[in-house]
């Protein structure tokens, strides 16, 4: 049986790892390489590695840094941040990414998702969707690391991305990000039910039971977490033990 | 140290694979050169990508005859897309001929009930222990998969391992010197490294 995945998210900015709240006020959480080595030793299911400075600063992905980090990463790694063209995807894969995540680029040039899937296969194209709720509670897609509202509905956008050829959706709640108050399960469920590609729940994980909520009620295929693993004693391994005890198929 | 020649045809995660080979005690040698492939002792055909583009690249580099020649006497391991390229043909994007080293066709995964495609994540590899590639690897341990298509073997005997997804999906093919794995051993600690060591020992 296919196992659910518990995925630590590493946010990368100017050589160090950071973690903020609601996409803002980041604090440094240590060297990226150290974190990857530790996770690699602990048989983590998969890593998400996002360069959050690239798009807002107009940079290309930091290929040589990613190259160095990937050398110590013997687990699957999804990498994102600053990808704008087909050549960026190719280079990302060449330096060691297993999957490439795109967010702003998908909104600005949806053909990039289609062409990426065509050249490299849908299975390595991850479409990232950042979502904030309006005051009336309806959800809206944001680009540029949460800075620009797009007017798009996350469910419709997810379906468009699936049509274009995305192989997976990384769905992040901007408001829940870093708060450790739980995922936006309703958002996750609405998107998961609307597509037939895997959805990774992201933003808000603070406890193992939050993960169970996203997997059971949200129908997510995987749960991502950052603050919970950086700032508490909780670990991916213990998360999987908890989830296994609660009936989810996990990798042992 | 055993040299493993990795065919670099512009598709995929060659760095991860090279690093994994080193960790397993081998010496990776990346090549785009037909003569190097013809004289190689062990060959890996890696691959992340779409089938038609991959075959086009192999053709453009003039590597197809060299791979066929090597396969007569030397062990070859295809990984993920590299496994699928061993087939006669694939329906991915458009019907395209493959290397034809293991009879069969590549077909799209058909999800059942709550399943989603691509098949992404860790899943069991079930085998009977007869293929040398799976020496010292228990049947049923998890490997990392990420794919939307699968190998439908023409000869049942060539399918030596399966994974329980979209029904039963062939995940290792083996015929004479040629083998292919649908999952990523280079990303599947710890058993993936055992598989690579088994390949190094062939």
PDB file of C-alpha atoms in Angstrom, chain A residues 1-3 5 40 43-46 67 70-71 73-77 90 93-99 117-124 166-168 192-193 195-199 219 221 250-252, chain B residues 10-16 19-20 23 48-50 52-53 80 92-93 111-124 140 142 144-148 164-165 184 186-190 193:
ATOM      1  CA  UNK A   1       0.000   0.000   0.000  1.00  0.00           C
ATOM      2  CA  UNK A   2       1.201   3.496  -0.788  1.00  0.00           C
ATOM      3  CA  UNK A   3       2.369   5.188   2.386  1.00  0.00           C
ATOM      4  CA  UNK A   5       4.418  10.958   3.570  1.00  0.00           C
ATOM      5  CA  UNK A  40      19.063  12.054   5.573  1.00  0.00           C
ATOM      6  CA  UNK A  43      15.329   8.186   6.779  1.00  0.00           C
ATOM      7  CA  UNK A  44      12.899  11.051   6.256  1.00  0.00           C
ATOM      8  CA  UNK A  45      10.261  10.241   3.592  1.00  0.00           C
ATOM      9  CA  UNK A  46      10.921  13.287   1.467  1.00  0.00           C
ATOM     10  CA  UNK A  67      23.912  21.194  -5.994  1.00  0.00           C
ATOM     11  CA  UNK A  70      21.685  17.658  -2.889  1.00  0.00           C
ATOM     12  CA  UNK A  71      25.049  15.905  -2.599  1.00  0.00           C
ATOM     13  CA  UNK A  73      20.564  14.306   0.368  1.00  0.00           C
ATOM     14  CA  UNK A  74      19.852  10.595  -0.125  1.00  0.00           C
ATOM     15  CA  UNK A  75      16.142  11.063   0.107  1.00  0.00           C
ATOM     16  CA  UNK A  76      13.691  12.471  -2.419  1.00  0.00           C
ATOM     17  CA  UNK A  77      13.828  16.252  -2.579  1.00  0.00           C
ATOM     18  CA  UNK A  90      16.305  21.051 -16.384  1.00  0.00           C
ATOM     19  CA  UNK A  93      16.825  18.233 -11.933  1.00  0.00           C
ATOM     20  CA  UNK A  94      20.432  17.983 -13.092  1.00  0.00           C
ATOM     21  CA  UNK A  95      21.839  19.274  -9.783  1.00  0.00           C
ATOM     22  CA  UNK A  96      19.817  16.799  -7.755  1.00  0.00           C
ATOM     23  CA  UNK A  97      16.186  17.841  -7.365  1.00  0.00           C
ATOM     24  CA  UNK A  98      13.752  14.969  -7.856  1.00  0.00           C
ATOM     25  CA  UNK A  99      10.813  17.291  -8.348  1.00  0.00           C
ATOM     26  CA  UNK A 117       5.478  18.059 -17.907  1.00  0.00           C
ATOM     27  CA  UNK A 118       6.009  17.448 -21.606  1.00  0.00           C
ATOM     28  CA  UNK A 119       9.805  17.498 -21.375  1.00  0.00           C
ATOM     29  CA  UNK A 120      10.443  16.064 -17.948  1.00  0.00           C
ATOM     30  CA  UNK A 121       7.253  14.148 -17.183  1.00  0.00           C
ATOM     31  CA  UNK A 122       4.315  15.226 -15.016  1.00  0.00           C
ATOM     32  CA  UNK A 123       5.706  13.272 -12.075  1.00  0.00           C
ATOM     33  CA  UNK A 124       8.442  15.834 -11.408  1.00  0.00           C
ATOM     34  CA  UNK A 166       1.181  19.165 -12.882  1.00  0.00           C
ATOM     35  CA  UNK A 167       1.951  15.908 -11.097  1.00  0.00           C
ATOM     36  CA  UNK A 168       1.381  17.063  -7.550  1.00  0.00           C
ATOM     37  CA  UNK A 192      -8.030  17.196  -2.759  1.00  0.00           C
ATOM     38  CA  UNK A 193     -11.570  16.306  -3.736  1.00  0.00           C
ATOM     39  CA  UNK A 195      -8.215  16.731  -8.408  1.00  0.00           C
ATOM     40  CA  UNK A 196      -6.854  13.204  -8.983  1.00  0.00           C
ATOM     41  CA  UNK A 197      -3.200  14.102  -8.429  1.00  0.00           C
ATOM     42  CA  UNK A 198      -1.620  13.952  -4.942  1.00  0.00           C
ATOM     43  CA  UNK A 199      -1.986  16.983  -2.668  1.00  0.00           C
ATOM     44  CA  UNK A 219      -7.690  13.668   2.086  1.00  0.00           C
ATOM     45  CA  UNK A 221      -1.499  12.327   0.357  1.00  0.00           C
ATOM     46  CA  UNK A 250       3.445   4.693   7.007  1.00  0.00           C
ATOM     47  CA  UNK A 251       6.916   3.747   5.922  1.00  0.00           C
ATOM     48  CA  UNK A 252       8.757   1.970   8.682  1.00  0.00           C
TER      49      UNK A 252
ATOM     50  CA  UNK B  10      20.195  15.107 -20.697  1.00  0.00           C
ATOM     51  CA  UNK B  11      17.372  13.644 -18.622  1.00  0.00           C
ATOM     52  CA  UNK B  12      17.414  13.574 -14.914  1.00  0.00           C
ATOM     53  CA  UNK B  13      19.088  13.361 -11.580  1.00  0.00           C
ATOM     54  CA  UNK B  14      22.568  12.200 -12.506  1.00  0.00           C
ATOM     55  CA  UNK B  15      24.167  13.840  -9.492  1.00  0.00           C
ATOM     56  CA  UNK B  16      22.069  11.932  -6.969  1.00  0.00           C
ATOM     57  CA  UNK B  19      26.649  10.107  -5.292  1.00  0.00           C
ATOM     58  CA  UNK B  20      24.711   6.971  -4.420  1.00  0.00           C
ATOM     59  CA  UNK B  23      28.380   5.606  -1.339  1.00  0.00           C
ATOM     60  CA  UNK B  48      13.483  11.444 -15.167  1.00  0.00           C
ATOM     61  CA  UNK B  49      11.317  12.741 -17.924  1.00  0.00           C
ATOM     62  CA  UNK B  50       9.017  11.991 -20.764  1.00  0.00           C
ATOM     63  CA  UNK B  52       9.528  10.556 -26.528  1.00  0.00           C
ATOM     64  CA  UNK B  53      12.071  13.230 -25.595  1.00  0.00           C
ATOM     65  CA  UNK B  80      12.508   4.803 -13.653  1.00  0.00           C
ATOM     66  CA  UNK B  92       3.294   8.486 -23.177  1.00  0.00           C
ATOM     67  CA  UNK B  93       2.285  11.668 -25.048  1.00  0.00           C
ATOM     68  CA  UNK B 111      -6.110   4.570 -10.683  1.00  0.00           C
ATOM     69  CA  UNK B 112      -8.558   2.458  -8.712  1.00  0.00           C
ATOM     70  CA  UNK B 113     -10.967   3.887  -6.156  1.00  0.00           C
ATOM     71  CA  UNK B 114      -9.129   6.472  -4.039  1.00  0.00           C
ATOM     72  CA  UNK B 115      -5.799   6.131  -5.815  1.00  0.00           C
ATOM     73  CA  UNK B 116      -4.139   9.101  -7.446  1.00  0.00           C
ATOM     74  CA  UNK B 117      -1.751   9.296 -10.386  1.00  0.00           C
ATOM     75  CA  UNK B 118       1.204   9.984 -10.472  1.00  0.00           C
ATOM     76  CA  UNK B 119       2.095   7.221  -8.028  1.00  0.00           C
ATOM     77  CA  UNK B 120       4.262   9.269  -5.660  1.00  0.00           C
ATOM     78  CA  UNK B 121       5.835   7.993  -2.481  1.00  0.00           C
ATOM     79  CA  UNK B 122       6.962   4.848  -0.706  1.00  0.00           C
ATOM     80  CA  UNK B 123       5.433   1.536  -1.620  1.00  0.00           C
ATOM     81  CA  UNK B 124       6.249  -2.130  -1.183  1.00  0.00           C
ATOM     82  CA  UNK B 140       7.765  -6.178   0.885  1.00  0.00           C
ATOM     83  CA  UNK B 142       9.397   0.125   0.749  1.00  0.00           C
ATOM     84  CA  UNK B 144      10.419   5.447  -3.448  1.00  0.00           C
ATOM     85  CA  UNK B 145       8.263   5.708  -6.566  1.00  0.00           C
ATOM     86  CA  UNK B 146       7.353   8.688  -8.692  1.00  0.00           C
ATOM     87  CA  UNK B 147       5.778   7.767 -12.038  1.00  0.00           C
ATOM     88  CA  UNK B 148       2.601   7.861 -14.122  1.00  0.00           C
ATOM     89  CA  UNK B 164       0.496  -2.951  -5.053  1.00  0.00           C
ATOM     90  CA  UNK B 165      -0.761   0.160  -6.857  1.00  0.00           C
ATOM     91  CA  UNK B 184      14.459   5.123  -7.387  1.00  0.00           C
ATOM     92  CA  UNK B 186      19.324   6.083  -5.270  1.00  0.00           C
ATOM     93  CA  UNK B 187      16.638   7.793  -3.170  1.00  0.00           C
ATOM     94  CA  UNK B 188      15.473   4.753  -1.224  1.00  0.00           C
ATOM     95  CA  UNK B 189      17.645   4.352   1.828  1.00  0.00           C
ATOM     96  CA  UNK B 190      18.497   1.811   3.092  1.00  0.00           C
ATOM     97  CA  UNK B 193      21.633   1.115  -1.658  1.00  0.00           C
TER      98      UNK B 193
END
